[in-house]
Short mmCIF file of C-alpha atoms in Angstrom, two decimals:
data_model
loop_
_atom_site.label_atom_id
_atom_site.label_comp_id
_atom_site.label_asym_id
_atom_site.label_seq_id
_atom_site.Cartn_x
_atom_site.Cartn_y
_atom_site.Cartn_z
CA UNK L 1 -52.64 198.52 109.91
CA UNK L 2 -53.03 198.07 113.47
CA UNK L 3 -56.86 197.93 113.00
CA UNK L 4 -56.15 194.92 110.60
CA UNK L 5 -53.97 193.58 113.42
CA UNK L 6 -56.60 193.81 116.08
CA UNK L 7 -59.62 192.21 114.04
CA UNK L 8 -57.66 188.81 113.82
CA UNK L 9 -55.86 188.82 117.11
CA UNK L 10 -57.19 186.34 119.54
CA UNK L 11 -56.35 184.76 122.97
CA UNK L 12 -56.47 181.04 123.75
CA UNK L 13 -58.55 181.16 127.23
CA UNK L 14 -60.71 178.63 128.18
CA UNK L 15 -62.28 180.14 130.94
CA UNK L 16 -66.27 179.76 131.11
CA UNK L 17 -68.65 182.17 132.73
CA UNK L 18 -69.02 180.28 135.85
CA UNK L 19 -65.12 179.74 136.16
CA UNK L 20 -64.69 181.70 139.89
CA UNK L 21 -67.84 179.67 141.14
CA UNK L 22 -67.21 176.60 140.20
CA UNK L 23 -63.66 177.00 141.56
CA UNK L 24 -64.52 177.58 144.56
CA UNK L 25 -67.16 175.11 144.99
CA UNK L 26 -64.24 172.65 144.17
CA UNK L 27 -61.90 173.78 146.48
CA UNK L 28 -64.63 173.53 149.29
CA UNK L 29 -65.19 169.83 148.03
CA UNK L 30 -61.76 169.20 147.99
CA UNK L 31 -61.19 170.22 151.47
CA UNK L 32 -63.99 167.94 152.70
CA UNK L 33 -63.00 165.16 150.77
CA UNK L 34 -59.32 165.26 151.76
CA UNK L 35 -60.42 165.66 155.76
CA UNK L 36 -62.69 162.61 155.16
CA UNK L 37 -60.17 160.65 153.07
CA UNK L 38 -57.17 160.86 156.01
CA UNK L 39 -60.07 159.98 158.56
CA UNK L 40 -61.67 156.93 156.67
CA UNK L 41 -58.04 155.55 155.86
CA UNK L 42 -56.83 156.10 159.45
CA UNK L 43 -60.14 154.34 161.08
CA UNK L 44 -59.65 151.77 158.34
CA UNK L 45 -55.89 150.57 159.65
CA UNK L 46 -56.90 151.38 163.56
CA UNK L 47 -60.08 149.23 163.42
CA UNK L 48 -58.82 146.63 160.70
CA UNK L 49 -61.48 147.23 158.47
CA UNK L 50 -60.64 146.74 154.65
CA UNK L 51 -64.14 148.12 153.32
CA UNK L 52 -63.35 151.06 155.33
CA UNK L 53 -59.90 151.12 153.75
CA UNK L 54 -61.11 150.70 150.33
CA UNK L 55 -63.43 153.32 150.84
CA UNK L 56 -61.12 155.48 151.93
CA UNK L 57 -58.73 155.08 148.69
CA UNK L 58 -61.73 154.96 146.83
CA UNK L 59 -62.34 158.63 148.23
CA UNK L 60 -58.58 159.36 147.55
CA UNK L 61 -59.63 158.70 143.57
CA UNK L 62 -62.36 161.45 143.88
CA UNK L 63 -59.84 164.15 145.62
CA UNK L 64 -57.52 163.28 143.06
CA UNK L 65 -59.73 164.05 140.69
CA UNK L 66 -61.01 167.07 142.12
CA UNK L 67 -57.85 168.36 142.98
CA UNK L 68 -56.65 168.00 139.57
CA UNK L 69 -59.80 170.01 138.19
CA UNK L 70 -59.05 172.72 141.36
CA UNK L 71 -55.31 173.25 140.21
CA UNK L 72 -56.66 173.27 136.19
CA UNK L 73 -58.75 176.01 137.15
CA UNK L 74 -56.38 178.35 139.00
CA UNK L 75 -53.18 177.54 136.65
CA UNK L 76 -55.74 178.27 133.42
CA UNK L 77 -56.62 181.59 135.38
CA UNK L 78 -52.95 182.18 135.98
CA UNK L 79 -51.50 181.55 132.44
CA UNK L 80 -54.51 182.42 130.65
CA UNK L 81 -52.78 185.14 128.33
CA UNK L 82 -48.87 183.53 128.48
CA UNK L 83 -47.61 183.33 124.67
CA UNK L 84 -45.80 180.13 125.69
CA UNK L 85 -48.91 177.96 125.39
CA UNK L 86 -49.58 178.22 121.95
CA UNK L 87 -52.99 176.42 122.20
CA UNK L 88 -53.36 177.39 125.83
CA UNK L 89 -53.37 175.62 129.10
CA UNK L 90 -56.65 173.32 128.63
CA UNK L 91 -54.42 170.18 128.84
CA UNK L 92 -53.05 170.38 132.21
CA UNK L 93 -56.02 168.65 134.23
CA UNK L 94 -55.59 165.76 131.44
CA UNK L 95 -51.64 165.40 132.23
CA UNK L 96 -52.43 165.27 136.20
CA UNK L 97 -55.25 162.72 135.38
CA UNK L 98 -52.92 160.58 133.67
CA UNK L 99 -50.53 160.58 136.85
CA UNK L 100 -53.31 160.14 139.05
CA UNK L 101 -54.68 156.92 137.50
CA UNK L 102 -51.25 155.56 137.39
CA UNK L 103 -50.74 156.09 141.25
CA UNK L 104 -54.28 154.77 141.91
CA UNK L 105 -54.04 151.48 139.65
CA UNK L 106 -51.17 150.58 142.26
CA UNK L 107 -53.32 151.75 144.81
CA UNK L 108 -55.94 149.28 143.89
CA UNK L 109 -53.82 146.47 143.37
CA UNK L 110 -52.47 146.65 147.28
CA UNK L 111 -56.21 146.99 148.96
CA UNK L 112 -57.04 144.06 146.60
CA UNK L 113 -54.05 141.96 147.46
CA UNK L 114 -54.74 142.89 151.01
CA UNK L 115 -58.41 142.09 151.00
CA UNK L 116 -57.76 138.58 149.62
CA UNK L 117 -55.33 138.02 152.58
CA UNK L 118 -57.77 139.10 155.20
CA UNK L 119 -60.49 137.11 153.47
CA UNK L 120 -58.48 133.82 154.32
CA UNK L 121 -56.90 135.08 157.45
CA UNK L 122 -59.71 137.12 159.62
CA UNK L 123 -58.67 139.94 161.60
CA UNK L 124 -60.83 141.38 164.80
CA UNK L 125 -62.64 144.56 163.25
CA UNK L 126 -64.12 147.00 165.60
CA UNK L 127 -67.42 147.33 163.53
CA UNK L 128 -68.83 150.05 165.92
CA UNK L 129 -66.04 152.54 165.18
CA UNK L 130 -65.72 151.61 161.63
CA UNK L 131 -69.52 152.22 161.05
CA UNK L 132 -69.80 155.57 162.65
CA UNK L 133 -66.77 156.87 160.27
CA UNK L 134 -68.33 155.15 157.45
CA UNK L 135 -71.61 156.99 157.99
CA UNK L 136 -70.02 160.25 158.33
CA UNK L 137 -68.00 159.91 154.93
CA UNK L 138 -71.53 159.08 153.56
CA UNK L 139 -72.81 162.58 154.97
CA UNK L 140 -69.51 164.24 153.52
CA UNK L 141 -70.18 162.91 150.29
CA UNK L 142 -73.69 164.06 150.49
CA UNK L 143 -72.68 167.46 151.19
CA UNK L 144 -70.33 167.42 148.40
CA UNK L 145 -72.86 166.37 145.95
CA UNK L 146 -75.04 169.22 146.89
CA UNK L 147 -72.12 171.69 146.57
CA UNK L 148 -71.25 170.37 142.87
CA UNK L 149 -74.98 169.97 141.86
CA UNK L 150 -75.13 173.99 142.38
CA UNK L 151 -72.88 174.52 139.59
CA UNK L 152 -72.64 171.36 137.65
CA UNK L 153 -75.44 172.71 135.03
CA UNK L 154 -73.86 175.78 134.79
CA UNK L 155 -73.05 176.81 131.20
CA UNK L 156 -69.42 176.97 130.11
CA UNK L 157 -68.05 178.81 127.60
CA UNK L 158 -64.50 179.04 125.40
CA UNK L 159 -63.06 180.66 122.49
CA UNK L 160 -61.36 177.98 120.65
CA UNK L 161 -63.08 175.06 119.23
CA UNK L 162 -66.11 173.06 119.68
CA UNK L 163 -67.99 170.76 122.23
CA UNK L 164 -67.73 167.39 122.19
CA UNK L 165 -71.53 166.73 121.68
CA UNK L 166 -74.18 169.03 121.22
CA UNK L 167 -75.50 167.55 124.18
CA UNK L 168 -72.31 168.90 126.36
CA UNK L 169 -72.34 172.27 124.99
CA UNK L 170 -72.37 175.08 127.18
CA UNK L 171 -71.88 173.10 130.36
CA UNK L 172 -68.47 172.29 132.63
CA UNK L 173 -68.22 168.56 132.20
CA UNK L 174 -65.25 168.70 134.44
CA UNK L 175 -67.66 169.85 137.23
CA UNK L 176 -70.36 167.30 136.09
CA UNK L 177 -68.01 164.34 135.96
CA UNK L 178 -66.75 165.56 139.66
CA UNK L 179 -70.53 165.41 140.69
CA UNK L 180 -70.36 161.91 139.16
CA UNK L 181 -67.49 160.58 141.05
CA UNK L 182 -68.83 162.00 144.49
CA UNK L 183 -72.03 160.08 144.05
CA UNK L 184 -70.07 157.17 142.98
CA UNK L 185 -68.20 157.40 146.21
CA UNK L 186 -71.56 157.77 148.17
CA UNK L 187 -72.64 154.39 146.85
CA UNK L 188 -69.23 152.81 147.99
CA UNK L 189 -69.72 154.28 151.70
CA UNK L 190 -73.29 152.79 151.44
CA UNK L 191 -71.31 149.22 150.53
CA UNK L 192 -68.74 149.66 153.27
CA UNK L 193 -71.51 150.71 155.87
CA UNK L 194 -73.77 147.48 154.74
CA UNK L 195 -70.75 144.91 155.35
CA UNK L 196 -70.09 146.54 158.44
CA UNK L 197 -73.41 145.83 159.84
CA UNK L 198 -73.51 142.91 158.75
CA UNK L 199 -70.29 141.72 160.08
CA UNK L 200 -71.49 143.52 163.31
CA UNK L 201 -75.02 141.77 163.69
CA UNK L 202 -74.93 138.59 161.16
CA UNK L 203 -71.42 137.68 161.96
CA UNK L 204 -70.82 137.77 158.31
CA UNK L 205 -66.89 138.77 159.03
CA UNK L 206 -66.25 137.80 155.46
CA UNK L 207 -68.08 140.53 153.91
CA UNK L 208 -65.57 143.31 154.87
CA UNK L 209 -63.14 142.12 153.10
CA UNK L 210 -65.46 141.17 149.95
CA UNK L 211 -66.51 144.69 150.00
CA UNK L 212 -62.69 146.00 150.09
CA UNK L 213 -62.34 143.53 146.98
CA UNK L 214 -65.38 145.47 145.23
CA UNK L 215 -63.86 148.88 146.05
CA UNK L 216 -60.59 147.90 145.07
CA UNK L 217 -62.42 146.97 141.55
CA UNK L 218 -64.20 150.29 141.43
CA UNK L 219 -61.04 152.23 141.70
CA UNK L 220 -58.96 150.16 139.08
CA UNK L 221 -61.77 150.77 136.56
CA UNK L 222 -61.90 154.21 137.34
CA UNK L 223 -57.90 154.52 137.09
CA UNK L 224 -58.39 152.81 133.58
CA UNK L 225 -61.28 154.74 132.39
CA UNK L 226 -59.30 157.92 133.43
CA UNK L 227 -56.14 156.67 131.77
CA UNK L 228 -57.84 155.84 128.60
CA UNK L 229 -59.34 159.30 128.53
CA UNK L 230 -56.34 161.46 129.23
CA UNK L 231 -54.00 159.72 127.08
CA UNK L 232 -55.94 160.11 124.16
CA UNK L 233 -56.42 164.18 125.06
CA UNK L 234 -52.75 164.21 125.46
CA UNK L 235 -51.97 161.92 122.07
CA UNK L 236 -53.89 164.13 120.08
CA UNK L 237 -56.64 161.69 119.38
CA UNK L 238 -59.22 162.46 116.55
CA UNK L 239 -62.97 162.88 117.35
CA UNK L 240 -64.46 160.68 114.87
CA UNK L 241 -68.13 162.43 115.71
CA UNK L 242 -66.61 165.58 115.70
CA UNK L 243 -64.79 165.24 112.67
CA UNK L 244 -67.56 163.82 110.81
CA UNK L 245 -69.87 166.71 111.62
CA UNK L 246 -67.45 168.74 110.25
CA UNK L 247 -67.29 166.96 106.70
CA UNK L 248 -71.04 167.18 106.68
CA UNK L 249 -70.98 171.03 107.14
CA UNK L 250 -68.02 171.59 104.55
CA UNK L 251 -68.58 169.17 101.88
CA UNK L 252 -71.28 169.38 99.14
CA UNK L 253 -71.20 167.20 96.02
CA UNK L 254 -69.40 168.81 93.08
CA UNK L 255 -68.64 171.96 95.50
CA UNK L 256 -66.05 171.17 97.88
CA UNK L 257 -64.30 168.28 99.32
CA UNK L 258 -62.18 167.59 102.26
CA UNK L 259 -58.84 166.18 101.43
CA UNK L 260 -57.03 166.39 104.69
CA UNK L 261 -58.78 166.87 108.37
CA UNK L 262 -57.04 166.88 111.47
CA UNK L 263 -58.93 167.42 114.86
CA UNK L 264 -58.05 167.60 118.45
CA UNK L 265 -58.79 168.50 122.11
CA UNK L 266 -57.14 171.64 123.45
CA UNK L 267 -59.23 171.78 126.62
CA UNK L 268 -62.34 170.69 128.46
CA UNK L 269 -64.92 170.62 125.86
CA UNK L 270 -62.51 172.68 123.42
CA UNK L 271 -61.43 171.74 119.99
CA UNK L 272 -58.83 172.61 117.16
CA UNK L 273 -59.41 171.64 113.59
CA UNK L 274 -56.82 171.94 110.57
CA UNK L 275 -59.10 171.97 107.56
CA UNK L 276 -57.76 171.63 104.08
CA UNK L 277 -60.52 171.58 101.69
CA UNK L 278 -60.82 171.33 97.59
CA UNK L 279 -63.03 172.99 96.35
CA UNK L 280 -64.59 174.60 92.69
CA UNK L 281 -63.81 177.92 91.54
CA UNK L 282 -67.01 179.24 93.17
CA UNK L 283 -65.95 178.30 96.36
CA UNK L 284 -63.70 180.51 98.34
CA UNK L 285 -62.58 180.68 102.08
CA UNK L 286 -65.63 183.12 103.15
CA UNK L 287 -68.24 180.37 101.74
CA UNK L 288 -66.15 177.91 104.14
CA UNK L 289 -66.21 179.90 106.64
CA UNK L 290 -70.43 180.56 106.43
CA UNK L 291 -70.30 176.65 106.32
CA UNK L 292 -68.72 176.49 109.80
CA UNK L 293 -70.30 179.35 111.44
CA UNK L 294 -73.12 177.46 113.19
CA UNK L 295 -70.25 175.00 114.28
CA UNK L 296 -66.96 177.04 115.03
CA UNK L 297 -67.60 179.20 118.14
CA UNK L 298 -63.74 180.18 118.06
CA UNK L 299 -61.84 182.20 115.71
CA UNK L 300 -61.49 179.96 112.23
CA UNK L 301 -58.54 181.28 110.04
CA UNK L 302 -59.49 180.48 106.54
CA UNK L 303 -57.38 181.58 103.31
CA UNK L 304 -57.66 180.65 99.45
#
């Protein structure tokens, strides 16, 4: 009896092969990003640069995303074997991401409002100091990108479900997403530097708050995108692409048809599914298991 139980028992761990390495990379980048974020925001207030403030708060969006990823790595490892979580702890990052998106949306509104005010009532900007801080911020982003690029293409495994697409299979897409956010932040730093240089040498003082508005728009769009993605995961939104792939594998004309299908995300690149199949007398649970073998990398539980 014990042998039979051991055969069907399983865990709900979503730790990839590079889990530890990616967690360390993320923590280093979080530290660098937070230090530079504080420096840019402080310098923005002291120098009066809205572009620098926007860049600092935009960096906060990435610090939040990276912090959530780091916390998810730690929490997932700590509670990997906890029986309290029926489908593991894979949604922790999505819950934190949704909360961050709400806060960041408010931050973007604040930056936009202040930038509009300074656009019509310009204030004195210490262009030299602000430009120096922005350049240092750009350097930090480049270093962060290099740290993350060393791990963003590493394979990432899981024990329950399937990747969102064949292209993403085996990759830690959370780390890849963090890499993209750092690159985007570097581009925002370039905009801030351009605005400050234009203000200093061309007298285009208006460009600084204008870039502040651009930064606010970038933050708002990123926050909205994050909110849409995380809310879909938290509400167990069905991935139509995954559902269609399951139907193509299981259903055969006059052989078997799916009468009820539920697919939801339980972690990064991890899906769970409940499939009810109506089949001919010649079709049994083992036949369905074989059809799903090339798709499901977890532990399908099937019965007649």
